[in-house]
CSV table of C-alpha atoms in Angstrom, one decimal:
chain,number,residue,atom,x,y,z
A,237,UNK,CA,109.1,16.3,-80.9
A,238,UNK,CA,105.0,16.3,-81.6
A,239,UNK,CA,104.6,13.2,-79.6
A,240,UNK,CA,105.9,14.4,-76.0
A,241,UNK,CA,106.0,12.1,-73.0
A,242,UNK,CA,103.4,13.2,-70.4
A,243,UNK,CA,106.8,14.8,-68.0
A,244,UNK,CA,107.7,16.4,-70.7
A,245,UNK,CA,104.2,17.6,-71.0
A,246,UNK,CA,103.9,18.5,-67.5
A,247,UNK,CA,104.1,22.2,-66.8
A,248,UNK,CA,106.9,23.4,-64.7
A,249,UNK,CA,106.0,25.1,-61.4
A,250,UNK,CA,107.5,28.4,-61.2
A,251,UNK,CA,109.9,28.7,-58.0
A,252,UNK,CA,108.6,31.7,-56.1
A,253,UNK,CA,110.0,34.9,-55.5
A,254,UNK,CA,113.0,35.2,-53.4
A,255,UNK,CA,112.4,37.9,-50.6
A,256,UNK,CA,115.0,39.6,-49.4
A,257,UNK,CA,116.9,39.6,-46.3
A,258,UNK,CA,116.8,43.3,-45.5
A,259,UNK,CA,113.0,43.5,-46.3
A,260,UNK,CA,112.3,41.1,-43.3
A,261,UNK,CA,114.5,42.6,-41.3
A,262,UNK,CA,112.7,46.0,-41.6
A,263,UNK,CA,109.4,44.2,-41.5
A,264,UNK,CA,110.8,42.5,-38.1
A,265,UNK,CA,111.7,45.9,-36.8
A,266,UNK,CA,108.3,47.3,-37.8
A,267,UNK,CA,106.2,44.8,-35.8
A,268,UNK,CA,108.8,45.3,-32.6
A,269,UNK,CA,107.6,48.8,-32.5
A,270,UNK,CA,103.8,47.2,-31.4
A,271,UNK,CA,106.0,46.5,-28.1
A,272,UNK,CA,106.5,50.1,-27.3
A,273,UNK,CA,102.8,51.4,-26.0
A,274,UNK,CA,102.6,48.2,-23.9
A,275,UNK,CA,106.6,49.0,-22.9
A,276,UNK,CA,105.1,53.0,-22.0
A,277,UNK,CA,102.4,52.1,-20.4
A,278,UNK,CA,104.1,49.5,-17.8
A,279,UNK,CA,107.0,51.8,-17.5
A,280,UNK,CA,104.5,54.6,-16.2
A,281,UNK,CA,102.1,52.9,-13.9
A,282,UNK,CA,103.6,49.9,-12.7
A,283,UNK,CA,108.0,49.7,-12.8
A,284,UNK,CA,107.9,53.3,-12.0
A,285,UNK,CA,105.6,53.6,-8.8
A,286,UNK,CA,107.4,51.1,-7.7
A,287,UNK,CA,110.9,52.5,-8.2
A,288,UNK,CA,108.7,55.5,-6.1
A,289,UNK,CA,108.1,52.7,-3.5
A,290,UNK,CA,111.0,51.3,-2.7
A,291,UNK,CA,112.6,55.1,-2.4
A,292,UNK,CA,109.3,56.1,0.3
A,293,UNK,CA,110.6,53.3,2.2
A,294,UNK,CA,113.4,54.4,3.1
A,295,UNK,CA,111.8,57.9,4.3
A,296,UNK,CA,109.9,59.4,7.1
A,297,UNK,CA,106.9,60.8,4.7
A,298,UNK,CA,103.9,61.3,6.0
A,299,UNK,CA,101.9,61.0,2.6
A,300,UNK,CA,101.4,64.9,1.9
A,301,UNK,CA,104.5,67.5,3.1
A,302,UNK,CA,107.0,67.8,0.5
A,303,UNK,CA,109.7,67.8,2.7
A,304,UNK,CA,110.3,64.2,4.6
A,305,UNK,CA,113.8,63.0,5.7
A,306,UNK,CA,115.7,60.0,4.8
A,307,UNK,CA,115.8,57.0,7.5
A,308,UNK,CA,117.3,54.1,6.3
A,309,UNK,CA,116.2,51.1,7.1
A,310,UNK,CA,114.0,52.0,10.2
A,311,UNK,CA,110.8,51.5,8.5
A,312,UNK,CA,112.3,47.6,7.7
A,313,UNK,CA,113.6,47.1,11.1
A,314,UNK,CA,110.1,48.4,12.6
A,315,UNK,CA,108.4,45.7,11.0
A,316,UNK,CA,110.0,43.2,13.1
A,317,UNK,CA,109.1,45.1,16.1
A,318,UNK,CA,105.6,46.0,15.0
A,319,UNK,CA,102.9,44.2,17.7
A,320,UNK,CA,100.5,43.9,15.1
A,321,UNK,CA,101.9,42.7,12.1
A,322,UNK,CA,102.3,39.2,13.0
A,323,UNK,CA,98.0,39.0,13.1
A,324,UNK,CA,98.3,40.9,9.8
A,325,UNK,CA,100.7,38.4,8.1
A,326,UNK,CA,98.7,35.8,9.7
A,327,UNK,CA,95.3,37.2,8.5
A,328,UNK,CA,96.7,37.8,5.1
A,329,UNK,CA,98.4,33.7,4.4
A,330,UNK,CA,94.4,32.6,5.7
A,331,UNK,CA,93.2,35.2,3.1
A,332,UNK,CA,95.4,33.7,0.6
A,333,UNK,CA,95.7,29.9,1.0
A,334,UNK,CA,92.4,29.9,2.3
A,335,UNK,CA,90.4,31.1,-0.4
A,336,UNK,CA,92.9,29.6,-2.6
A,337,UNK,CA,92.0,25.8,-1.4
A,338,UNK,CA,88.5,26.1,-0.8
A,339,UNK,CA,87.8,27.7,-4.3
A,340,UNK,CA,89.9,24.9,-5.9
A,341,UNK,CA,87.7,22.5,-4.3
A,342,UNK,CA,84.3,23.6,-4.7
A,343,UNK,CA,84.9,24.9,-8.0
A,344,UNK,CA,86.5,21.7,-9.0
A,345,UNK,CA,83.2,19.8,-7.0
A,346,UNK,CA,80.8,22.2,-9.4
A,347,UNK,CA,83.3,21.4,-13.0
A,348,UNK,CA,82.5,17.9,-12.5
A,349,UNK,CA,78.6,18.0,-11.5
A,350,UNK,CA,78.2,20.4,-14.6
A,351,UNK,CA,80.3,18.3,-16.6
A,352,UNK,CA,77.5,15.8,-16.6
A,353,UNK,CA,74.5,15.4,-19.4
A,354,UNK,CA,72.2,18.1,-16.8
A,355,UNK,CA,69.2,19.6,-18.6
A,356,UNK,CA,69.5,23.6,-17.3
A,357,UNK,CA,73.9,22.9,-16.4
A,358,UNK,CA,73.9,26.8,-18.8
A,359,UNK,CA,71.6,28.1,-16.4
A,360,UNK,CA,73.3,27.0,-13.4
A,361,UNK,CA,76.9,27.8,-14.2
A,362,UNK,CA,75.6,31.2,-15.2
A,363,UNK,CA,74.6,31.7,-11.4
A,364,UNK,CA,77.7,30.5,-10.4
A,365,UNK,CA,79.8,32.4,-12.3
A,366,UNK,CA,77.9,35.4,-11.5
A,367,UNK,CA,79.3,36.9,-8.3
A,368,UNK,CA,82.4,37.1,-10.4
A,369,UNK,CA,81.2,40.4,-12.2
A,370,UNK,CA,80.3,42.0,-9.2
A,371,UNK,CA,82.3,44.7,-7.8
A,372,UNK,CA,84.4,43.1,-4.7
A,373,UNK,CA,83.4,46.6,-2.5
A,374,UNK,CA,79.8,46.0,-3.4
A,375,UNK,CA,79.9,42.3,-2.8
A,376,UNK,CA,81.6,43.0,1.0
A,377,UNK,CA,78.6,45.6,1.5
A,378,UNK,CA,76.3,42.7,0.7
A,379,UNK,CA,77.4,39.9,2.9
A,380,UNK,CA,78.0,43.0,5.5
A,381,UNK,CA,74.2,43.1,6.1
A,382,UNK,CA,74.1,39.3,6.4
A,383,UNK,CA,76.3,39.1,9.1
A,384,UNK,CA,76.4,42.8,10.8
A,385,UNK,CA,75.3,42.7,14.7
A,386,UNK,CA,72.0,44.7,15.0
A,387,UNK,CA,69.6,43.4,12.2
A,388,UNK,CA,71.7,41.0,10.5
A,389,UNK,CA,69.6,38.3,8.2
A,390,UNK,CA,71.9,35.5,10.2
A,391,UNK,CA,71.6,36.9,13.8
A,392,UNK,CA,67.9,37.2,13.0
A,393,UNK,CA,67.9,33.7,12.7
A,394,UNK,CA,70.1,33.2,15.6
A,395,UNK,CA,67.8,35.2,18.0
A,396,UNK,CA,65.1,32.3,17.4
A,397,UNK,CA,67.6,30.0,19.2
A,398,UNK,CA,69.2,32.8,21.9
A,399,UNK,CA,68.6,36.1,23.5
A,400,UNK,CA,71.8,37.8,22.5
A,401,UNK,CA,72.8,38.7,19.1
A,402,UNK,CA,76.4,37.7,18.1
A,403,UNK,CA,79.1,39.9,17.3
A,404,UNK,CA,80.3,37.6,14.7
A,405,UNK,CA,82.4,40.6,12.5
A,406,UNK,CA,83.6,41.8,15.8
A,407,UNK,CA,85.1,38.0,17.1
A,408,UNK,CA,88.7,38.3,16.0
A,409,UNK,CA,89.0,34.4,15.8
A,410,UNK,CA,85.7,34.6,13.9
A,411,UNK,CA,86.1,37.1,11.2
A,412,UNK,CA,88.8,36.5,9.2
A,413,UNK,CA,87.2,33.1,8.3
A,414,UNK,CA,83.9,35.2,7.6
A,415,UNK,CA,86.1,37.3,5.0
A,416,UNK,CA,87.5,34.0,3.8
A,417,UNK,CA,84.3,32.7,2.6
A,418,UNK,CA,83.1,35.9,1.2
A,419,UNK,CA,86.4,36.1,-1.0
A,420,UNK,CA,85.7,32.0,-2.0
A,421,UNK,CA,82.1,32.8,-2.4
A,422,UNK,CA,82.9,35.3,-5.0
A,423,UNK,CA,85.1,33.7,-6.9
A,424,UNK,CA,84.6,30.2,-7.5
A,425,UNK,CA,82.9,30.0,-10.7
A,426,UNK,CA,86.8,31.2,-12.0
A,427,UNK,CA,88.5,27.7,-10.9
A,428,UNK,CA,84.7,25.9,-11.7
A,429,UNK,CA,85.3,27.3,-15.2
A,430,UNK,CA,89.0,27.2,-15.7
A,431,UNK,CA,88.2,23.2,-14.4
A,432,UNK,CA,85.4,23.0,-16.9
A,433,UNK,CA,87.4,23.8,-19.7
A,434,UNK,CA,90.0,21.0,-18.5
A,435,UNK,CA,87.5,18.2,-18.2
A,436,UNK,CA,86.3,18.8,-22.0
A,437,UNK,CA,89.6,18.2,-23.1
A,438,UNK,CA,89.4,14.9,-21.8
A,439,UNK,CA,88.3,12.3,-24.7
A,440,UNK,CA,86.0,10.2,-23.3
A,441,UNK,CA,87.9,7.1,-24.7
A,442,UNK,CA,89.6,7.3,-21.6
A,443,UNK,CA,86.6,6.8,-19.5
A,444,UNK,CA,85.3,4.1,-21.6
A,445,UNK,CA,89.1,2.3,-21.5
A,446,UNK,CA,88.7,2.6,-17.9
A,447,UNK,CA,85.1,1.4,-17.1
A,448,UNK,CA,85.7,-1.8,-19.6
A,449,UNK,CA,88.9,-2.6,-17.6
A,450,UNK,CA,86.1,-2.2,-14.3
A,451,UNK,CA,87.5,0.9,-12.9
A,452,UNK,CA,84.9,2.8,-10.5
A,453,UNK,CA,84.1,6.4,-10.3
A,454,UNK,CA,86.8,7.1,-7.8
A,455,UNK,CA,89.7,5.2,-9.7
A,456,UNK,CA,88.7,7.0,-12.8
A,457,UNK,CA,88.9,10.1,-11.1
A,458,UNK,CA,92.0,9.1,-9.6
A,459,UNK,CA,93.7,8.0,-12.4
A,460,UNK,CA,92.1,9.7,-15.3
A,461,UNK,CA,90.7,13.3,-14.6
A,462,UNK,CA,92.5,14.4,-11.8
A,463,UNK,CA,96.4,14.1,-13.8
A,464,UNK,CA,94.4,15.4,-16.8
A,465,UNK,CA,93.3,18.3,-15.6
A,466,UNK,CA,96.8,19.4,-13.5
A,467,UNK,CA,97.3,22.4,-16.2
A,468,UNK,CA,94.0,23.6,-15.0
A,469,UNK,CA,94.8,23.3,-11.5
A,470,UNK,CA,98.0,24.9,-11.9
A,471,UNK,CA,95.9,28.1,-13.5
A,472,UNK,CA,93.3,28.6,-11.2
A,473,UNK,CA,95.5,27.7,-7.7
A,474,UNK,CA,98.0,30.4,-8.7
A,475,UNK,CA,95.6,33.3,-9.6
A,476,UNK,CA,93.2,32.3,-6.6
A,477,UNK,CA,96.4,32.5,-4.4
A,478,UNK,CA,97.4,35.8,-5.4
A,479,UNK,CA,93.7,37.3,-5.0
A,480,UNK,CA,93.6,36.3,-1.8
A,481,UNK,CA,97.0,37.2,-0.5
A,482,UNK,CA,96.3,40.9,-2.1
A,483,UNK,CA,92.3,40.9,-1.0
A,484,UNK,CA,91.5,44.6,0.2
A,485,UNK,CA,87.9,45.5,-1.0
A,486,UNK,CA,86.2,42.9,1.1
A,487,UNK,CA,87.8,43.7,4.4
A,488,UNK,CA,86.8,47.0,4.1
A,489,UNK,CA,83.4,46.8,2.9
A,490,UNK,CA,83.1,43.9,6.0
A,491,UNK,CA,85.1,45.1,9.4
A,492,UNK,CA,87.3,48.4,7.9
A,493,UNK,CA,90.2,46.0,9.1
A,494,UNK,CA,88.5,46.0,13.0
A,495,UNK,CA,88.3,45.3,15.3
A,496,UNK,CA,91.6,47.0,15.5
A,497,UNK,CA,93.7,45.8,13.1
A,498,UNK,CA,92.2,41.8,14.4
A,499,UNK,CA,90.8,41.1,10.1
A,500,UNK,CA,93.8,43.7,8.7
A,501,UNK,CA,95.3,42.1,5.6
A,502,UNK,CA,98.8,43.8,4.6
A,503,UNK,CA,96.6,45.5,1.6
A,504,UNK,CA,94.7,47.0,3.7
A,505,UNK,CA,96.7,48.4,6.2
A,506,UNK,CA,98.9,49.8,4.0
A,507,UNK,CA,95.5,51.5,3.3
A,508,UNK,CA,94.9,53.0,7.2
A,509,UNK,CA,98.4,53.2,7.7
A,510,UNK,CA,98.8,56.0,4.8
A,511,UNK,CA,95.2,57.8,4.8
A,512,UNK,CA,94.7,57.1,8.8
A,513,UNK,CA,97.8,57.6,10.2
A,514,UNK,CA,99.5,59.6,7.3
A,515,UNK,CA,102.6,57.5,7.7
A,516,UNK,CA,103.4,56.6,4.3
A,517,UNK,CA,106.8,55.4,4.6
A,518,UNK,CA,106.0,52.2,6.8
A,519,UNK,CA,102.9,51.4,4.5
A,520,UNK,CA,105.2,51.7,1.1
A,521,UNK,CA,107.8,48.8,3.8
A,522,UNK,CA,104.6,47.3,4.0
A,523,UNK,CA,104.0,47.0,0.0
A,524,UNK,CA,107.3,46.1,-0.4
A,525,UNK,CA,107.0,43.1,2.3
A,526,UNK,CA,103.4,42.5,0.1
A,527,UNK,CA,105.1,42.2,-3.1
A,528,UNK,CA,108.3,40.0,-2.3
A,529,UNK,CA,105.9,37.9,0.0
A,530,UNK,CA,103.6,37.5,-2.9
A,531,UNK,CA,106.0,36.8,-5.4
A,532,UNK,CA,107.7,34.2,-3.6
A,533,UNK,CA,104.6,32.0,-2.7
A,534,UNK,CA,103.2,32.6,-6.6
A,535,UNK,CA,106.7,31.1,-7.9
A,536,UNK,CA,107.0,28.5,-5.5
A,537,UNK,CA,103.5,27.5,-5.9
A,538,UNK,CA,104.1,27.9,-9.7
A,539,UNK,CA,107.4,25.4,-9.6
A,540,UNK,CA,105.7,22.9,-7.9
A,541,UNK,CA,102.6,22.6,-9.3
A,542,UNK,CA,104.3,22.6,-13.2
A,543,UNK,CA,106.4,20.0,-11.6
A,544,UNK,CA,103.3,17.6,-10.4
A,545,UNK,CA,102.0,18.5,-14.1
A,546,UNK,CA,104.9,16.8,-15.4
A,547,UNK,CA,105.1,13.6,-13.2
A,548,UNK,CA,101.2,13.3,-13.1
């Protein structure tokens, strides 16, 4: 026994303690409890105003008097009827897709510029990204005195070239565009850095595969980058289109909606139709139409993108 064998030497590891079962379980049951002031607070301020929504609907209120009468589906069946609310459905898909594809593709233009070996690319995306932090009311005001009809900075320039200003926020075939650039203008540097973050993911073993085999920029880009960076894509397309269906501080910073209801988004006149016309029952039908409108293009648009994501 004095001369062991080095395994017999070897110290034996201890096995280690056995928990047990009903300790995790109360553990489990602990950390479920984290769920309940996130549960509270979505209960309160979002699944029960719209409970509230849907019932106003179906009512007559006008948005103050306690006593308002039950209609049914009138408020639904106006919508259909309503002169105006094909403009404002029309106006509020331009808002949407609009923004949606033009933010996508400059911010994707910027990603790859400031992707590059550039000597003040910190500096630059900072100045993109900045408009992002500012208030979207402020922002309208803004581009409001760019483009406003007496003493606007672009009609200024105009009147060098012709003797009338032009009512550019008043042209209905003009202004929702104007809104539409405003809204793109603001947010870009979101999809430039939600692309930016894509493209770093990319080793750059791919490029150098690709340049030996003779690819040029645009084939790299074709068949490198652009299948690579489909998770980003799929990010920022879904969260631009839903800003944009939902835009509302711009509008009324810019036109208040006018002329009319010619730049009215579905947000916003939900917002005259309650405070203006004190009809809150067809602007809760609106918000309804808003939600299940909004809803339907986010998980389409969702589907299929996560479907090219997986084929790309």
């Amino acid at each position: 026994m004095a001369n062991q064998t080095p395994a017999a030497q070897a110290v034996r590891p201890s096995a280690p303690p056995l928990r047990s079962s009903g300790k995790r379980r109360r553990s489990s049951a602990w950390l479920n409890l984290l769920y309940v002031p996130a549960l509270i607070l979505f209960a309160v301020f979002i699944f029960y105003p719209f409970i509230k929504g849907v019932q106003i609907s179906f009512t007559n209120w006008d948005g103050y008097n306690q006593d308002y009468k039950w209609i049914g589906g009138s408020n639904y069946k106006r919508i259909f009827s309503d002169p105006d609310m094909g403009r404002v459905i029309r106006n509020t898909v331009i808002y949407g897709v609009g923004s949606a594809f033009l933010q996508n593709v400059i911010g994707l233009a910027y990603a790859l510029f400031l992707n590059m070996n550039i000597r003040t690319r910190g500096v630059v995306r900072t100045v993109i990204y900045l408009p992002v932090i500012i208030s979207s009311l402020i922002m309208g005001y803004i581009w409001y005195f760019f483009f406003q009809y007496d003493g606007g900075a672009i009609n200024d320039i105009l009147l060098l070239f012709q003797d009338e200003p032009s009512n550019l926020l008043g042209d209905k075939d003009v202004n929702s565009w104007i809104i539409t650039f405003v809204n793109t203008y603001q947010y870009l540097g979101i999809a430039m850095v939600l692309f930016l973050a894509g493209l770093q993911t990319i080793p750059k073993d791919y490029y150098e595969a690709a340049t030996i085999d003779g690819a040029t920029a645009v084939s790299r880009f074709r068949h490198v980058t652009w299948p690579l960076i489909a998770p980003s894509l799929t990010v920022s397309m879904v969260l631009n289109l839903i800003g944009g269906l939902k835009l509302f501080d711009v509008i009324v910073a810019m036109t208040n909606s006018g002329p009319g209801y010619a730049s009215a988004s579905m947000s916003s006149i939900m917002y005259l139709l309650y405070f203006g016309r004190e009809d809150a029952g067809y602007a809760a039908t609106i918000g309804i139409l808003m939600f299940v409108m909004i809803s339907i293009v986010s998980i389409v648009a969702l589907f299929l993108l996560r479907r090219r994501e997986v084929h790309a």
